Amino acid sequence: MPQLEVSWYFINFLLAWTTIWVTLIFIININNNNNNNNYSPKNENYTNNWNW
């Protein structure tokens, strides 16, 4: 029985870390997409300067 309890706590620990990492990566991807959308006109201006 104690071995099963230890494995159960370990599985819960892994599930908690996976959920935390998925949420962090999801938030970081949203922030990167928002920053890219905000900086897209500046990047278009730089590309226009290179074309001219």
JSON list of C-alpha atoms in Angstrom, two decimals:
[
{"chain": "A", "resi": 1, "resn": "MET", "atom": "CA", "xyz": [0.00, 0.00, 0.00]},
{"chain": "A", "resi": 2, "resn": "PRO", "atom": "CA", "xyz": [2.67, 2.65, 0.82]},
{"chain": "A", "resi": 3, "resn": "GLN", "atom": "CA", "xyz": [4.34, 2.07, -2.55]},
{"chain": "A", "resi": 4, "resn": "LEU", "atom": "CA", "xyz": [1.04, 2.74, -4.32]},
{"chain": "A", "resi": 5, "resn": "GLU", "atom": "CA", "xyz": [0.55, 5.92, -2.28]},
{"chain": "A", "resi": 6, "resn": "VAL", "atom": "CA", "xyz": [4.04, 7.18, -3.15]},
{"chain": "A", "resi": 7, "resn": "SER", "atom": "CA", "xyz": [3.46, 6.50, -6.85]},
{"chain": "A", "resi": 8, "resn": "TRP", "atom": "CA", "xyz": [0.09, 8.30, -6.64]},
{"chain": "A", "resi": 9, "resn": "TYR", "atom": "CA", "xyz": [1.67, 11.40, -5.09]},
{"chain": "A", "resi": 10, "resn": "PHE", "atom": "CA", "xyz": [4.40, 11.28, -7.75]},
{"chain": "A", "resi": 11, "resn": "ILE", "atom": "CA", "xyz": [1.80, 11.07, -10.53]},
{"chain": "A", "resi": 12, "resn": "ASN", "atom": "CA", "xyz": [-0.11, 14.01, -9.05]},
{"chain": "A", "resi": 13, "resn": "PHE", "atom": "CA", "xyz": [3.17, 15.98, -8.83]},
{"chain": "A", "resi": 14, "resn": "LEU", "atom": "CA", "xyz": [3.93, 15.30, -12.49]},
{"chain": "A", "resi": 15, "resn": "LEU", "atom": "CA", "xyz": [0.40, 16.25, -13.55]},
{"chain": "A", "resi": 16, "resn": "ALA", "atom": "CA", "xyz": [0.66, 19.50, -11.58]},
{"chain": "A", "resi": 17, "resn": "TRP", "atom": "CA", "xyz": [4.00, 20.40, -13.21]},
{"chain": "A", "resi": 18, "resn": "THR", "atom": "CA", "xyz": [2.73, 19.54, -16.70]},
{"chain": "A", "resi": 19, "resn": "THR", "atom": "CA", "xyz": [-0.33, 21.76, -16.19]},
{"chain": "A", "resi": 20, "resn": "ILE", "atom": "CA", "xyz": [1.87, 24.62, -14.89]},
{"chain": "A", "resi": 21, "resn": "TRP", "atom": "CA", "xyz": [4.28, 24.33, -17.84]},
{"chain": "A", "resi": 22, "resn": "VAL", "atom": "CA", "xyz": [1.43, 24.16, -20.38]},
{"chain": "A", "resi": 23, "resn": "THR", "atom": "CA", "xyz": [-0.17, 27.29, -18.89]},
{"chain": "A", "resi": 24, "resn": "LEU", "atom": "CA", "xyz": [3.16, 29.15, -18.81]},
{"chain": "A", "resi": 25, "resn": "ILE", "atom": "CA", "xyz": [3.99, 28.24, -22.42]},
{"chain": "A", "resi": 26, "resn": "PHE", "atom": "CA", "xyz": [0.45, 29.20, -23.49]},
{"chain": "A", "resi": 27, "resn": "ILE", "atom": "CA", "xyz": [0.74, 32.62, -21.77]},
{"chain": "A", "resi": 28, "resn": "ILE", "atom": "CA", "xyz": [4.23, 33.20, -23.24]},
{"chain": "A", "resi": 29, "resn": "ASN", "atom": "CA", "xyz": [2.97, 32.36, -26.73]},
{"chain": "A", "resi": 30, "resn": "ILE", "atom": "CA", "xyz": [0.05, 34.80, -26.34]},
{"chain": "A", "resi": 31, "resn": "ASN", "atom": "CA", "xyz": [2.44, 37.55, -25.17]},
{"chain": "A", "resi": 32, "resn": "ASN", "atom": "CA", "xyz": [4.83, 36.89, -28.07]},
{"chain": "A", "resi": 33, "resn": "ASN", "atom": "CA", "xyz": [1.97, 36.99, -30.58]},
{"chain": "A", "resi": 34, "resn": "ASN", "atom": "CA", "xyz": [0.72, 40.29, -29.12]},
{"chain": "A", "resi": 35, "resn": "ASN", "atom": "CA", "xyz": [4.22, 41.80, -29.24]},
{"chain": "A", "resi": 36, "resn": "ASN", "atom": "CA", "xyz": [4.70, 40.68, -32.83]},
{"chain": "A", "resi": 37, "resn": "ASN", "atom": "CA", "xyz": [1.36, 42.20, -33.80]},
{"chain": "A", "resi": 38, "resn": "ASN", "atom": "CA", "xyz": [2.28, 45.47, -32.09]},
{"chain": "A", "resi": 39, "resn": "TYR", "atom": "CA", "xyz": [5.72, 45.62, -33.73]},
{"chain": "A", "resi": 40, "resn": "SER", "atom": "CA", "xyz": [4.50, 44.52, -37.18]},
{"chain": "A", "resi": 41, "resn": "PRO", "atom": "CA", "xyz": [4.00, 48.11, -38.52]},
{"chain": "A", "resi": 42, "resn": "LYS", "atom": "CA", "xyz": [7.51, 49.07, -37.39]},
{"chain": "A", "resi": 43, "resn": "ASN", "atom": "CA", "xyz": [8.90, 46.01, -39.18]},
{"chain": "A", "resi": 44, "resn": "GLU", "atom": "CA", "xyz": [6.92, 46.98, -42.30]},
{"chain": "A", "resi": 45, "resn": "ASN", "atom": "CA", "xyz": [8.46, 50.46, -42.14]},
{"chain": "A", "resi": 46, "resn": "TYR", "atom": "CA", "xyz": [11.95, 48.94, -41.96]},
{"chain": "A", "resi": 47, "resn": "THR", "atom": "CA", "xyz": [11.20, 46.71, -44.95]},
{"chain": "A", "resi": 48, "resn": "ASN", "atom": "CA", "xyz": [9.88, 49.71, -46.87]},
{"chain": "A", "resi": 49, "resn": "ASN", "atom": "CA", "xyz": [13.08, 51.62, -46.10]},
{"chain": "A", "resi": 50, "resn": "TRP", "atom": "CA", "xyz": [15.12, 48.72, -47.46]},
{"chain": "A", "resi": 51, "resn": "ASN", "atom": "CA", "xyz": [12.97, 48.64, -50.59]},
{"chain": "A", "resi": 52, "resn": "TRP", "atom": "CA", "xyz": [13.46, 52.36, -51.17]}
]
